Coordinates of N, CA and C in Angstrom, one line a residue:
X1 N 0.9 -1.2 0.0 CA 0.0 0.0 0.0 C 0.9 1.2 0.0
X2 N 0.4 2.4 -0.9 CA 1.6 3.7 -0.6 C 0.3 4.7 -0.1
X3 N 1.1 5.1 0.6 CA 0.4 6.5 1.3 C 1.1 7.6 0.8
X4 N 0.2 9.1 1.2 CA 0.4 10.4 1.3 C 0.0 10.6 2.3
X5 N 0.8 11.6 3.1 CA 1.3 12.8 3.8 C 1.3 13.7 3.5
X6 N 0.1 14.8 3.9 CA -0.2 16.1 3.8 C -0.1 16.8 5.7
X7 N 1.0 17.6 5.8 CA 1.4 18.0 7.2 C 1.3 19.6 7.3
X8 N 1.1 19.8 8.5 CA 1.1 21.8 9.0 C 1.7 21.3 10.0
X9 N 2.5 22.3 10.8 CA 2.8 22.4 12.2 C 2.9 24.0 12.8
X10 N 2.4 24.5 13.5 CA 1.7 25.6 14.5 C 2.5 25.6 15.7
X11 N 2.9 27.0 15.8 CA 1.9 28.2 15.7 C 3.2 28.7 14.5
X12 N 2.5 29.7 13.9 CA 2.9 30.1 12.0 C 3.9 31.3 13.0
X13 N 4.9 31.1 12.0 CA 5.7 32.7 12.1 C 6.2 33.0 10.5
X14 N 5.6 33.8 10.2 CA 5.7 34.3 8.8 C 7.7 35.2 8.4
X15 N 8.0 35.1 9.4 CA 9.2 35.9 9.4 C 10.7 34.5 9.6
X16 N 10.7 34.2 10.2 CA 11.3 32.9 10.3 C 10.7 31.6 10.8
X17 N 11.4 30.9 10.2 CA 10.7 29.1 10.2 C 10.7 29.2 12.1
X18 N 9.7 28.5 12.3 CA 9.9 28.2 13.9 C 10.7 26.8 14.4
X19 N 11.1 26.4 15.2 CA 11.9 25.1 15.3 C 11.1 24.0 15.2
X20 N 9.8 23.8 15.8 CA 8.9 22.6 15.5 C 8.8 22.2 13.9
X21 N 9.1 23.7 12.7 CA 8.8 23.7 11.6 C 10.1 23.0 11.1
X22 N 10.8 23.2 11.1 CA 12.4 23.1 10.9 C 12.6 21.6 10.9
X23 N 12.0 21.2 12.2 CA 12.5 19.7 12.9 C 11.4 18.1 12.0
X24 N 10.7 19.1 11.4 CA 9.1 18.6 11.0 C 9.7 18.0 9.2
X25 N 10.1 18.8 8.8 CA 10.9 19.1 7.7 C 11.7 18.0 7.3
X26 N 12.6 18.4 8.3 CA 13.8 17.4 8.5 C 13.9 16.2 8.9
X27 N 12.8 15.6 9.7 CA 12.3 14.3 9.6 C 11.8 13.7 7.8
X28 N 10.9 14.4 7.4 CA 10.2 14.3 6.3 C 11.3 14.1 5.3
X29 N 12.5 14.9 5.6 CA 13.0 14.8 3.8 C 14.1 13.9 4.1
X30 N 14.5 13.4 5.4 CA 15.5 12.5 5.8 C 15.0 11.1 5.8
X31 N 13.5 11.0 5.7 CA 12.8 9.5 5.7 C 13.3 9.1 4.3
X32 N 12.7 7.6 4.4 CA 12.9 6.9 2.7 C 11.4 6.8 2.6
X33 N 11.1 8.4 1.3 CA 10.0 8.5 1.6 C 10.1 9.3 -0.2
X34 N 8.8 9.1 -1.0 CA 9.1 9.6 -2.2 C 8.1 11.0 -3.0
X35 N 8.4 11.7 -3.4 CA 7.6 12.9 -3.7 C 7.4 13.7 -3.0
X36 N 8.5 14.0 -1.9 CA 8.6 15.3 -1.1 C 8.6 16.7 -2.0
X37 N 7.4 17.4 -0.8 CA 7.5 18.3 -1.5 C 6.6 19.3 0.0
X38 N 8.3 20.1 0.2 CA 7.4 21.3 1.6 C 7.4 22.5 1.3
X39 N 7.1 23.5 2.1 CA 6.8 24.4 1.9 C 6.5 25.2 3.2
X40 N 6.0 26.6 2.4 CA 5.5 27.5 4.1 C 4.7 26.8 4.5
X41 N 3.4 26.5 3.8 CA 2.1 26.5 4.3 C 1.4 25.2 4.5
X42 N 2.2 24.1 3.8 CA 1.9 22.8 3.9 C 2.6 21.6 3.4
X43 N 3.0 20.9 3.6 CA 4.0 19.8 3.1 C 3.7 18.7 3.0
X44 N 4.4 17.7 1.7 CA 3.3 16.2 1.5 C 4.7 15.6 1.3
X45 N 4.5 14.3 1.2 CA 5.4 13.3 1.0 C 4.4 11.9 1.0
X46 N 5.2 11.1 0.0 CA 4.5 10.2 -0.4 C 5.7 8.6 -0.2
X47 N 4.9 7.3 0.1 CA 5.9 6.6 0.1 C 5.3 5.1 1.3
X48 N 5.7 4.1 0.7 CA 5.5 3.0 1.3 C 4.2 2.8 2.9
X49 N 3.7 1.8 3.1 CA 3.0 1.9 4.6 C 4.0 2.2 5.7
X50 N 4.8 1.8 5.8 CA 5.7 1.1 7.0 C 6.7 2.8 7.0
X51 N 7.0 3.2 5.9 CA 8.0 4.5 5.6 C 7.1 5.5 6.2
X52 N 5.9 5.8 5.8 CA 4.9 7.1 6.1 C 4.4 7.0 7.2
X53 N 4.1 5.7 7.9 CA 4.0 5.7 9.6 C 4.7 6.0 10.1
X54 N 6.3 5.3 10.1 CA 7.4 5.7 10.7 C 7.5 6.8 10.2
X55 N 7.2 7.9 9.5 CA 8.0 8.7 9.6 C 6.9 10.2 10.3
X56 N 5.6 9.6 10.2 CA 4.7 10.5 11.1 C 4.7 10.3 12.3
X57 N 4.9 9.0 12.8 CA 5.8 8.9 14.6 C 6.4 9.4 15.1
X58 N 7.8 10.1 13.9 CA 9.1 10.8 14.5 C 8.6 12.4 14.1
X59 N 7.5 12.2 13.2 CA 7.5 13.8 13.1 C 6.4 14.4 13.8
X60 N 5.7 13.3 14.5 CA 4.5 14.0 15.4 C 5.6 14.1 17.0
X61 N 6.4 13.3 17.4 CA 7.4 13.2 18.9 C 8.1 14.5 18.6
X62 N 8.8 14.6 17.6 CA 9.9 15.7 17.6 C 9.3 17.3 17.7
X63 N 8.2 16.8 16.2 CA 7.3 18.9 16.3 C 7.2 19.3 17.9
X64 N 6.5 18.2 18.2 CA 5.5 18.7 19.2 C 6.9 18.6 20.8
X65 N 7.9 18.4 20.9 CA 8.7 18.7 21.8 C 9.5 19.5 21.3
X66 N 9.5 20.0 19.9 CA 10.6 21.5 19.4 C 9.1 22.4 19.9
X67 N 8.2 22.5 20.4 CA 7.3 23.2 20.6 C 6.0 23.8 19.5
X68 N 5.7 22.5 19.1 CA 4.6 22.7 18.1 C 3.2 22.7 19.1
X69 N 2.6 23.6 18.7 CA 1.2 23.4 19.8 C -0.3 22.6 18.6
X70 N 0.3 22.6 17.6 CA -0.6 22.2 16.9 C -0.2 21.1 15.3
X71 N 0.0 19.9 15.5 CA 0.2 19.4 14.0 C -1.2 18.9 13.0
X72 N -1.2 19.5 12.4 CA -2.4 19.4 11.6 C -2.0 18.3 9.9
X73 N -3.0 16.8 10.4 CA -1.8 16.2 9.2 C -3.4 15.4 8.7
X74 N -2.8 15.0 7.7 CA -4.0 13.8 7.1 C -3.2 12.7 6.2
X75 N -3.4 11.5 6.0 CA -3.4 10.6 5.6 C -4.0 9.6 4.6
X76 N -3.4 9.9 3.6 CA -4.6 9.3 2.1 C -3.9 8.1 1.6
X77 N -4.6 6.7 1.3 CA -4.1 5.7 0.8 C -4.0 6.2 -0.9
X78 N -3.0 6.3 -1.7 CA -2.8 6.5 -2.7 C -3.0 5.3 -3.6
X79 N -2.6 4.2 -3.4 CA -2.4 3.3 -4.5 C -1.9 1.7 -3.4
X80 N -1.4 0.8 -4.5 CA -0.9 -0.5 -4.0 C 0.6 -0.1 -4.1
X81 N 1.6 -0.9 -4.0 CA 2.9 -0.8 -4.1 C 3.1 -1.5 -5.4
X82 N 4.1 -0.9 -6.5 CA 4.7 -1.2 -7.1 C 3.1 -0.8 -8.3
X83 N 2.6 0.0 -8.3 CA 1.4 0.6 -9.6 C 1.5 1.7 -9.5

């Protein structure tokens, strides 16, 4: 099964990234995870069951202790593996 990852993390600072943002990020693009793609306002990444769990475990533990008050995520089954 492959999933997508659509993520926010809060509270917003329009002037510099906040650390929960930073930390959120850097989990995401360091996974083995495929079709990353972040940004200010919202970030997705695509990739395996086992890759997209593991890697929203470490990025829901880390946001939320760099001081995220809020991760706002969803999770869509995209397809089978290997189609």
């Amino acid at each position: 099964m492959r999933l997508r990852v659509e993520f926010t993390t809060e509270p917003f600072d329009l002037d510099e990234a906040p650390a929960h943002a930073v930390v959120a990020r850097e989990v995401i693009q360091s996974a083995e995870l495929d079709a990353v793609d972040v940004g200010p306002f919202g970030n997705t990444a695509e990739g395996g069951v086992d890759e997209v769990l593991t890697a929203v475990d470490s990025l829901l533990r880390r946001a939320l202790a760099s001081g995220a008050t809020r991760v706002s995520l969803q999770v869509n089954v995209i397809g089978e593996e290997g189609r």
